[in-house]
Tab-separated table of N, CA and C in Angstrom:
chain	number	residue	atom	x	y	z
A	22	MET	N	0.861	-1.293	0.391
A	22	MET	CA	0.208	0.156	0.085
A	22	MET	C	0.752	1.395	0.160
A	23	SER	N	1.695	1.230	0.778
A	23	SER	CA	2.483	2.054	0.160
A	23	SER	C	3.746	2.638	-0.426
A	24	ASP	N	3.713	1.687	-1.607
A	24	ASP	CA	3.921	1.705	-3.458
A	24	ASP	C	2.507	2.860	-3.688
A	25	ALA	N	1.231	2.478	-3.546
A	25	ALA	CA	-0.288	3.481	-4.156
A	25	ALA	C	-0.272	4.502	-3.795
A	26	ASN	N	0.025	4.576	-1.663
A	26	ASN	CA	0.433	5.686	-1.973
A	26	ASN	C	0.876	6.968	-1.914
A	27	ARG	N	2.901	6.591	-2.146
A	27	ARG	CA	3.725	7.114	-2.927
A	27	ARG	C	2.758	7.995	-4.512
A	28	ALA	N	1.963	7.001	-4.923
A	28	ALA	CA	1.620	7.435	-6.548
A	28	ALA	C	0.901	8.024	-6.442
A	29	VAL	N	0.021	7.946	-5.490
A	29	VAL	CA	-0.901	9.068	-5.643
A	29	VAL	C	-0.826	10.381	-5.129
A	30	ILE	N	0.507	10.275	-4.614
A	30	ILE	CA	1.243	11.401	-4.005
A	30	ILE	C	2.357	12.430	-5.785
A	31	THR	N	2.110	11.713	-5.818
A	31	THR	CA	3.144	11.975	-6.797
A	31	THR	C	2.240	12.149	-7.739
A	32	GLU	N	1.328	11.589	-8.416
A	32	GLU	CA	0.785	11.487	-9.678
A	32	GLU	C	-0.834	13.290	-9.074
A	33	PHE	N	-0.413	13.597	-8.363
A	33	PHE	CA	-1.045	14.190	-7.207
A	33	PHE	C	-0.098	15.714	-7.683
A	34	TYR	N	0.626	16.246	-8.095
A	34	TYR	CA	1.721	16.700	-8.336
A	34	TYR	C	2.188	17.125	-9.241
A	35	GLN	N	2.003	15.244	-10.147
A	35	GLN	CA	2.382	15.520	-11.821
A	35	GLN	C	1.723	16.869	-12.390
A	36	ALA	N	0.158	16.438	-12.345
A	36	ALA	CA	-1.294	17.237	-12.333
A	36	ALA	C	-1.068	18.585	-11.695
A	37	PHE	N	-0.433	18.754	-10.938
A	37	PHE	CA	-0.029	20.496	-10.357
A	37	PHE	C	0.599	20.857	-11.476
A	38	GLN	N	1.853	19.972	-11.543
A	38	GLN	CA	2.673	21.001	-12.791
A	38	GLN	C	2.211	21.064	-13.999
A	39	ARG	N	1.140	20.091	-14.609
A	39	ARG	CA	0.342	20.532	-16.040
A	39	ARG	C	-0.714	21.556	-15.367
A	40	LEU	N	-1.162	21.969	-14.498
A	40	LEU	CA	-2.120	22.570	-13.769
A	40	LEU	C	-3.137	21.972	-14.503
A	41	ASP	N	-3.437	20.857	-14.352
A	41	ASP	CA	-4.469	19.919	-14.159
A	41	ASP	C	-5.066	19.711	-12.912
A	42	ALA	N	-5.866	20.818	-12.484
A	42	ALA	CA	-7.033	20.888	-10.857
A	42	ALA	C	-7.511	19.249	-10.910
A	43	GLU	N	-8.793	19.350	-12.234
A	43	GLU	CA	-9.325	18.179	-11.892
A	43	GLU	C	-8.786	16.535	-12.040
A	44	ALA	N	-7.264	16.062	-12.308
A	44	ALA	CA	-6.243	15.079	-11.839
A	44	ALA	C	-5.460	15.256	-10.559
A	45	MET	N	-5.424	16.809	-10.036
A	45	MET	CA	-5.643	17.171	-8.892
A	45	MET	C	-6.714	16.203	-7.263
A	46	SER	N	-7.811	16.788	-8.457
A	46	SER	CA	-9.004	16.465	-7.250
A	46	SER	C	-9.192	15.131	-7.304
A	47	ALA	N	-9.111	14.684	-8.576
A	47	ALA	CA	-9.661	12.981	-8.251
A	47	ALA	C	-8.098	12.725	-7.739
A	48	CYS	N	-7.259	13.104	-6.789
A	48	CYS	CA	-6.620	12.007	-6.194
A	48	CYS	C	-7.884	12.148	-4.503
A	49	TYR	N	-7.995	13.675	-4.407
A	49	TYR	CA	-8.496	13.817	-3.494
A	49	TYR	C	-9.810	12.973	-2.704
A	50	SER	N	-10.462	12.629	-1.874
A	50	SER	CA	-11.359	11.641	-0.546
A	50	SER	C	-12.450	12.726	-1.145
A	51	GLU	N	-14.108	12.881	-1.133
A	51	GLU	CA	-14.896	13.341	-1.681
A	51	GLU	C	-14.787	14.731	-0.469
A	52	ASP	N	-14.444	13.781	0.838
A	52	ASP	CA	-14.651	14.817	2.576
A	52	ASP	C	-12.891	15.333	2.228
A	53	VAL	N	-12.233	15.635	1.674
A	53	VAL	CA	-10.382	15.997	2.091
A	53	VAL	C	-10.592	16.958	2.683
A	54	LEU	N	-9.960	17.059	3.540
A	54	LEU	CA	-10.159	17.777	4.459
A	54	LEU	C	-7.811	18.729	4.361
A	55	PHE	N	-8.062	20.074	3.552
A	55	PHE	CA	-7.662	21.137	3.920
A	55	PHE	C	-6.322	22.009	4.095
A	56	SER	N	-5.316	21.723	4.655
A	56	SER	CA	-5.099	22.696	5.320
A	56	SER	C	-4.001	23.706	4.946
A	57	ASP	N	-4.175	25.378	5.217
A	57	ASP	CA	-2.651	25.577	4.633
A	57	ASP	C	-2.285	27.391	5.321
A	58	PRO	N	-1.010	28.047	5.665
A	58	PRO	CA	-1.406	29.159	6.206
A	58	PRO	C	-2.385	30.130	5.426
A	59	ALA	N	-2.454	30.614	4.182
A	59	ALA	CA	-3.231	31.599	3.032
A	59	ALA	C	-4.490	31.027	3.237
A	60	PHE	N	-5.919	30.101	3.213
A	60	PHE	CA	-6.744	29.229	2.595
A	60	PHE	C	-7.444	29.040	5.073
A	61	GLY	N	-6.046	28.731	4.830
A	61	GLY	CA	-6.969	28.010	6.633
A	61	GLY	C	-7.796	26.284	6.843
A	62	GLU	N	-8.612	25.906	6.493
A	62	GLU	CA	-9.258	24.916	6.401
A	62	GLU	C	-10.069	24.578	5.558
A	63	LEU	N	-9.806	23.658	4.766
A	63	LEU	CA	-11.460	23.888	3.290
A	63	LEU	C	-11.683	22.483	3.295
A	64	ARG	N	-12.559	21.788	3.334
A	64	ARG	CA	-13.106	20.952	3.199
A	64	ARG	C	-13.585	20.453	1.311
A	65	GLY	N	-13.684	19.077	1.717
A	65	GLY	CA	-14.317	18.381	0.032
A	65	GLY	C	-14.424	19.770	-1.589
A	66	ARG	N	-15.680	19.694	-1.906
A	66	ARG	CA	-15.372	20.424	-2.909
A	66	ARG	C	-14.917	22.020	-2.463
A	67	ASP	N	-14.791	22.597	-1.418
A	67	ASP	CA	-14.489	23.478	-0.999
A	67	ASP	C	-12.463	23.340	-1.633
A	68	ALA	N	-11.866	22.915	-1.214
A	68	ALA	CA	-10.664	22.448	-1.037
A	68	ALA	C	-10.232	22.384	-2.855
A	69	ALA	N	-11.036	21.357	-3.579
A	69	ALA	CA	-10.690	21.319	-5.088
A	69	ALA	C	-11.424	22.019	-5.720
A	70	ASP	N	-12.128	22.632	-5.462
A	70	ASP	CA	-12.351	24.847	-5.705
A	70	ASP	C	-11.080	25.245	-6.160
A	71	MET	N	-10.818	25.748	-4.767
A	71	MET	CA	-9.756	26.398	-4.612
A	71	MET	C	-8.039	26.481	-5.690
A	72	TRP	N	-7.968	24.393	-5.896
A	72	TRP	CA	-7.260	24.146	-6.908
A	72	TRP	C	-7.307	24.521	-8.261
A	73	ARG	N	-8.808	24.368	-8.927
A	73	ARG	CA	-9.770	24.700	-9.863
A	73	ARG	C	-9.026	26.601	-10.061
A	74	MET	N	-9.556	27.316	-8.669
A	74	MET	CA	-9.089	28.717	-9.067
A	74	MET	C	-7.885	29.181	-9.458
A	75	LEU	N	-7.263	28.629	-8.195
A	75	LEU	CA	-5.062	28.390	-8.260
A	75	LEU	C	-4.779	27.815	-9.410
A	76	THR	N	-5.115	27.101	-10.620
A	76	THR	CA	-4.375	26.413	-11.656
A	76	THR	C	-5.244	27.619	-12.976
A	77	THR	N	-6.028	27.761	-12.900
A	77	THR	CA	-7.179	29.045	-13.901
A	77	THR	C	-6.001	30.083	-14.062
A	78	ARG	N	-5.637	30.928	-12.718
A	78	ARG	CA	-5.843	31.719	-12.667
A	78	ARG	C	-3.791	32.464	-12.967
A	79	ALA	N	-2.666	30.872	-12.851
A	79	ALA	CA	-1.861	30.497	-12.570
A	79	ALA	C	-1.141	31.616	-13.764
A	80	LYS	N	0.300	32.201	-13.171
A	80	LYS	CA	0.679	33.248	-13.996
A	80	LYS	C	2.233	32.946	-14.343
A	81	ASP	N	3.291	32.041	-14.935
A	81	ASP	CA	5.011	32.555	-15.656
A	81	ASP	C	4.337	31.075	-13.456
A	82	PHE	N	4.235	30.181	-13.749
A	82	PHE	CA	4.080	29.124	-13.197
A	82	PHE	C	5.178	27.981	-13.656
A	83	SER	N	5.424	27.434	-11.867
A	83	SER	CA	6.043	26.064	-12.342
A	83	SER	C	6.208	25.230	-11.302
A	84	LEU	N	6.370	24.165	-10.491
A	84	LEU	CA	6.574	23.718	-9.349
A	84	LEU	C	7.363	22.455	-9.870
A	85	THR	N	8.226	22.056	-8.507
A	85	THR	CA	9.306	21.281	-9.136
A	85	THR	C	8.071	20.372	-7.088
A	86	PHE	N	8.442	19.189	-6.837
A	86	PHE	CA	8.267	17.978	-6.267
A	86	PHE	C	9.364	16.912	-6.007
A	87	ASP	N	9.919	16.851	-4.652
A	87	ASP	CA	10.642	15.735	-4.139
A	87	ASP	C	10.308	15.055	-2.411
A	88	SER	N	10.803	14.201	-2.231
A	88	SER	CA	11.160	13.353	-1.033
A	88	SER	C	9.646	13.458	-0.968
A	89	VAL	N	9.112	12.536	-1.897
A	89	VAL	CA	7.784	12.145	-1.912
A	89	VAL	C	7.782	10.580	-0.451
A	90	GLN	N	7.370	10.426	0.704
A	90	GLN	CA	7.257	9.212	1.272
A	90	GLN	C	5.462	8.729	1.388
A	91	ALA	N	5.401	7.712	1.645
A	91	ALA	CA	4.268	7.105	2.397
A	91	ALA	C	4.537	5.803	3.119
A	92	ASP	N	3.540	5.550	3.185
A	92	ASP	CA	3.420	4.228	4.338
A	92	ASP	C	1.615	4.380	3.895
A	93	GLU	N	1.066	2.771	4.490
A	93	GLU	CA	-0.354	2.351	4.918
A	93	GLU	C	-0.991	3.575	4.697
A	94	ARG	N	-1.126	4.329	5.993
A	94	ARG	CA	-1.872	5.492	5.972
A	94	ARG	C	-1.142	7.484	5.742
A	95	SER	N	-0.622	7.208	5.547
A	95	SER	CA	0.130	8.495	5.388
A	95	SER	C	1.248	9.604	4.975
A	96	GLY	N	1.813	10.439	4.086
A	96	GLY	CA	3.060	10.687	3.439
A	96	GLY	C	3.252	11.948	3.686
A	97	SER	N	3.550	12.339	2.815
A	97	SER	CA	4.414	13.339	2.917
A	97	SER	C	5.406	13.739	1.459
A	98	ALA	N	5.801	15.341	1.705
A	98	ALA	CA	6.189	15.832	0.214
A	98	ALA	C	6.483	17.141	0.753
A	99	HIS	N	8.314	17.383	-0.126
A	99	HIS	CA	8.311	18.609	-0.610
A	99	HIS	C	8.079	19.494	-1.532
A	100	TRP	N	7.412	20.700	-2.010
A	100	TRP	CA	7.441	21.394	-2.978
A	100	TRP	C	7.499	22.939	-2.983
A	101	VAL	N	8.090	23.197	-4.095
A	101	VAL	CA	8.571	25.249	-4.440
A	101	VAL	C	7.492	25.372	-5.788
A	102	ALA	N	6.691	26.054	-5.610
A	102	ALA	CA	5.816	26.480	-6.337
A	102	ALA	C	6.470	28.629	-6.524
A	103	ARG	N	6.840	28.334	-8.137
A	103	ARG	CA	7.538	29.616	-8.662
A	103	ARG	C	6.349	30.237	-9.165
A	104	TYR	N	5.466	31.646	-8.624
A	104	TYR	CA	4.582	31.596	-10.020
A	104	TYR	C	3.887	33.440	-10.022
A	105	LEU	N	3.925	33.597	-10.461
A	105	LEU	CA	3.003	35.739	-10.272
A	105	LEU	C	1.895	35.499	-9.625
A	106	PHE	N	1.667	36.638	-8.341
A	106	PHE	CA	0.922	36.805	-7.552
A	106	PHE	C	0.340	37.671	-7.704
A	107	SER	N	-0.478	37.473	-8.591
A	107	SER	CA	-1.428	38.651	-9.472
A	107	SER	C	-1.602	39.534	-8.754
A	108	GLN	N	-2.343	39.695	-7.815
A	108	GLN	CA	-2.458	40.989	-6.824
A	108	GLN	C	-1.631	42.436	-7.312
A	109	THR	N	-0.436	41.981	-6.785
A	109	THR	CA	0.879	42.791	-6.724
A	109	THR	C	2.216	42.836	-7.917
A	110	GLY	N	1.679	41.920	-8.549
A	110	GLY	CA	2.989	41.602	-10.191
A	110	GLY	C	3.807	41.452	-9.585
A	111	ASN	N	3.995	40.553	-8.248
A	111	ASN	CA	5.284	40.170	-7.714
A	111	ASN	C	5.900	38.919	-8.454
A	112	THR	N	7.249	38.474	-7.989
A	112	THR	CA	7.058	37.125	-7.788
A	112	THR	C	7.536	36.490	-6.467
A	113	VAL	N	6.855	34.784	-5.787
A	113	VAL	CA	6.971	33.975	-5.453
A	113	VAL	C	7.349	33.157	-5.954
A	114	VAL	N	8.169	32.210	-4.557
A	114	VAL	CA	8.688	31.771	-4.738
A	114	VAL	C	8.280	30.563	-3.630
A	115	ASN	N	7.294	30.115	-3.725
A	115	ASN	CA	7.021	29.298	-2.271
A	115	ASN	C	7.306	27.715	-2.103
A	116	ASP	N	7.702	28.113	-0.751
A	116	ASP	CA	8.822	26.439	-0.218
A	116	ASP	C	7.697	25.829	0.683
A	117	ILE	N	7.175	24.773	0.231
A	117	ILE	CA	6.410	23.741	1.113
A	117	ILE	C	6.440	22.550	1.501
A	118	GLN	N	6.195	22.573	2.850
A	118	GLN	CA	6.305	20.645	3.321
A	118	GLN	C	4.791	20.710	3.211
A	119	ALA	N	4.552	19.168	2.639
A	119	ALA	CA	3.696	19.094	2.453
A	119	ALA	C	2.847	17.492	3.967
A	120	ARG	N	2.320	17.365	5.087
A	120	ARG	CA	1.677	15.952	5.313
A	120	ARG	C	-0.090	15.440	4.701
A	121	PHE	N	0.634	14.126	4.608
A	121	PHE	CA	-1.212	13.434	4.025
A	121	PHE	C	-1.027	11.748	4.367
A	122	VAL	N	-3.061	12.302	4.740
A	122	VAL	CA	-3.628	11.146	5.586
A	122	VAL	C	-4.256	10.478	4.260
A	123	LEU	N	-3.774	9.607	4.044
A	123	LEU	CA	-4.435	8.481	2.862
A	123	LEU	C	-5.479	7.473	3.138
A	124	ARG	N	-6.446	7.598	2.394
A	124	ARG	CA	-7.430	5.878	2.899
A	124	ARG	C	-8.641	6.084	1.481
A	125	ASP	N	-7.837	4.299	1.539
A	125	ASP	CA	-8.253	3.514	0.127
A	125	ASP	C	-8.348	4.138	-0.624
A	126	GLY	N	-6.974	4.674	-1.312
A	126	GLY	CA	-5.490	4.876	-2.096
A	126	GLY	C	-6.759	6.318	-2.594
A	127	LYS	N	-7.003	7.350	-0.922
A	127	LYS	CA	-6.654	8.555	-1.947
A	127	LYS	C	-5.952	9.630	-0.937
A	128	ILE	N	-6.382	10.832	-1.130
A	128	ILE	CA	-5.450	11.412	-0.193
A	128	ILE	C	-7.290	12.782	0.786
A	129	CYS	N	-7.357	11.575	1.880
A	129	CYS	CA	-8.110	12.367	2.789
A	129	CYS	C	-7.934	13.615	3.322
A	130	GLU	N	-6.650	13.851	3.855
A	130	GLU	CA	-6.406	15.146	4.729
A	130	GLU	C	-4.927	15.491	3.858
A	131	HIS	N	-4.873	16.890	3.478
A	131	HIS	CA	-3.708	17.165	2.389
A	131	HIS	C	-3.153	18.348	3.683
A	132	HIS	N	-2.131	18.957	4.659
A	132	HIS	CA	-2.211	19.734	5.257
A	132	HIS	C	-0.223	20.407	4.620
A	133	ASP	N	-0.720	20.891	4.099
A	133	ASP	CA	0.664	22.635	3.611
A	133	ASP	C	0.846	23.879	4.780
A	134	THR	N	2.530	23.587	4.803
A	134	THR	CA	2.568	24.454	5.634
A	134	THR	C	3.757	25.141	4.865
A	135	PHE	N	4.213	26.680	5.401
A	135	PHE	CA	5.074	27.107	4.995
A	135	PHE	C	5.202	28.567	5.821
A	136	ASP	N	5.938	29.744	5.751
A	136	ASP	CA	6.611	30.508	6.663
A	136	ASP	C	5.716	31.421	5.642
A	137	LEU	N	4.359	31.845	6.658
A	137	LEU	CA	3.603	33.018	5.629
A	137	LEU	C	4.505	34.260	5.398
A	138	TRP	N	5.360	34.443	6.253
A	138	TRP	CA	5.810	35.875	6.787
A	138	TRP	C	6.981	36.463	5.068
A	139	ARG	N	7.965	34.919	5.021
A	139	ARG	CA	8.457	34.798	4.055
A	139	ARG	C	7.521	34.840	2.570
A	140	TRP	N	6.326	33.974	3.500
A	140	TRP	CA	5.528	33.968	1.044
A	140	TRP	C	5.360	35.719	1.614
A	141	SER	N	4.251	36.644	2.692
A	141	SER	CA	3.931	37.858	2.437
A	141	SER	C	4.644	38.923	2.124
A	142	ARG	N	6.323	37.826	2.354
A	142	ARG	CA	7.545	39.696	1.482
A	142	ARG	C	7.897	39.897	0.019
A	143	GLN	N	7.001	39.059	-0.175
A	143	GLN	CA	7.763	38.131	-2.128
A	143	GLN	C	6.272	38.239	-1.997
A	144	ALA	N	5.081	38.301	-2.302
A	144	ALA	CA	3.628	38.751	-2.640
A	144	ALA	C	3.735	40.307	-2.249
A	145	LEU	N	3.366	40.727	-1.595
A	145	LEU	CA	3.006	42.041	-1.030
A	145	LEU	C	3.717	43.362	-0.625
A	146	GLY	N	5.149	42.950	-0.851
A	146	GLY	CA	6.286	43.220	-0.792
A	146	GLY	C	6.634	44.066	0.140
A	147	VAL	N	6.029	45.563	0.611
A	147	VAL	CA	6.907	46.608	1.357
A	147	VAL	C	5.798	46.384	2.949
A	148	LYS	N	4.663	45.942	2.748
A	148	LYS	CA	3.533	45.506	3.689
A	148	LYS	C	3.751	45.196	4.358
A	149	GLY	N	4.451	43.085	3.550
A	149	GLY	CA	3.867	41.971	3.427
A	149	GLY	C	5.820	42.366	4.739
A	150	LEU	N	7.003	42.961	4.810
A	150	LEU	CA	7.807	43.056	5.126
A	150	LEU	C	7.972	43.835	6.224
A	151	LEU	N	7.242	44.035	6.587
A	151	LEU	CA	7.022	44.856	8.121
A	151	LEU	C	5.766	44.546	8.844
A	152	LEU	N	4.617	43.970	8.607
A	152	LEU	CA	3.490	43.623	8.953
A	152	LEU	C	3.230	42.246	9.063
A	153	GLY	N	3.657	41.288	7.524
A	153	GLY	CA	3.609	39.978	7.168
A	153	GLY	C	3.721	39.046	8.903
A	154	TRP	N	4.473	39.652	9.185
A	154	TRP	CA	4.972	38.440	11.046
A	154	TRP	C	3.554	38.449	12.037
A	155	THR	N	3.044	39.868	11.788
A	155	THR	CA	1.765	39.794	12.666
A	155	THR	C	0.136	38.897	12.660
A	156	PRO	N	-0.223	38.365	13.217
A	156	PRO	CA	-1.795	37.886	12.866
A	156	PRO	C	-2.605	38.847	12.122
A	157	LEU	N	-2.249	39.846	11.989
A	157	LEU	CA	-2.968	40.691	10.910
A	157	LEU	C	-3.110	40.941	9.854
A	158	VAL	N	-1.973	40.462	9.612
A	158	VAL	CA	-1.259	40.252	8.265
A	158	VAL	C	-2.075	38.229	7.203
A	159	GLY	N	-2.458	37.924	8.585
A	159	GLY	CA	-2.556	36.419	8.561
A	159	GLY	C	-4.062	36.379	8.131
A	160	ASN	N	-4.540	36.985	9.084
A	160	ASN	CA	-6.081	37.320	8.766
A	160	ASN	C	-6.341	37.303	7.780
A	161	ALA	N	-5.693	38.296	7.537
A	161	ALA	CA	-6.135	39.736	6.563
A	161	ALA	C	-6.153	38.326	4.916
A	162	VAL	N	-4.375	37.573	4.798
A	162	VAL	CA	-4.593	36.676	3.865
A	162	VAL	C	-5.499	35.895	3.187
A	163	ARG	N	-6.177	35.001	4.427
A	163	ARG	CA	-6.811	34.386	5.250
A	163	ARG	C	-8.173	34.767	4.224
A	164	LYS	N	-8.864	35.632	4.775
A	164	LYS	CA	-9.952	36.541	4.830
A	164	LYS	C	-9.927	36.432	2.452
A	165	GLN	N	-8.577	37.301	2.386
A	165	GLN	CA	-9.032	37.253	0.828
A	165	GLN	C	-8.515	36.482	0.539
A	166	ALA	N	-7.993	35.267	0.474
A	166	ALA	CA	-8.142	34.253	-0.099
A	166	ALA	C	-9.443	33.118	-0.428
A	167	LEU	N	-10.238	34.062	1.153
A	167	LEU	CA	-11.371	32.900	0.555
A	167	LEU	C	-12.243	34.432	-0.417
A	168	LYS	N	-12.493	34.805	0.059
A	168	LYS	CA	-12.938	35.536	-0.881
A	168	LYS	C	-12.743	35.706	-2.405
A	169	GLY	N	-11.683	34.973	-2.656
A	169	GLY	CA	-11.761	34.987	-4.177
A	169	GLY	C	-12.321	33.444	-4.085
A	170	LEU	N	-11.784	33.344	-3.562
A	170	LEU	CA	-12.322	31.291	-3.871
A	170	LEU	C	-13.400	32.107	-3.529
A	171	ARG	N	-14.980	32.033	-2.697
A	171	ARG	CA	-15.878	32.398	-3.143
A	171	ARG	C	-16.793	32.792	-4.281
A	172	ALA	N	-15.988	34.078	-4.560
A	172	ALA	CA	-16.109	34.641	-5.597
A	172	ALA	C	-15.905	33.566	-6.898
A	173	PHE	N	-14.957	32.594	-7.426
A	173	PHE	CA	-15.068	32.543	-8.527
A	173	PHE	C	-15.431	31.121	-7.845
A	174	GLN	N	-16.248	30.383	-6.548
A	174	GLN	CA	-16.958	29.769	-6.675
A	174	GLN	C	-18.368	30.094	-7.661
A	175	ALA	N	-18.381	31.165	-7.520
A	175	ALA	CA	-20.420	31.752	-7.644
A	175	ALA	C	-20.690	32.782	-9.342
A	176	SER	N	-19.051	32.447	-9.405
A	176	SER	CA	-18.577	32.800	-11.218
A	176	SER	C	-18.917	31.440	-12.088
A	177	ARG	N	-19.310	29.802	-11.420
A	177	ARG	CA	-18.941	28.710	-12.347
A	177	ARG	C	-20.389	28.402	-12.222
């Protein structure tokens, strides 16, 4: 089972490299729990729609991944995304560690961790440099990310 779970994680990131959100979503269980510092917690369709939104809007995007590991129940990977942050036009290089819980050949939990202050310095410039370490900016980033997701979902 560990080989199968490693293959699912690899398939997820290969689909992400192609910006294929449908293939990414197919790796998730219907009740998936996703979390990261930018969106907070998303469940089910919201997690899949987040990837649909991000892949649709991706500009100057590239992704590398490595260190994919898995056992019968869990897995992990390291990935780096490089992209243009549309709100500011700044280039972001986001270095992310992912942890997974797998069930029946699908990802049922996906937790991404990264340095939100480092991300905000790149994405937001001076504002991120000065305030990115504060909960104020973290909360504002999550609020804006969820607002964008809801607008994307309403437009579909």
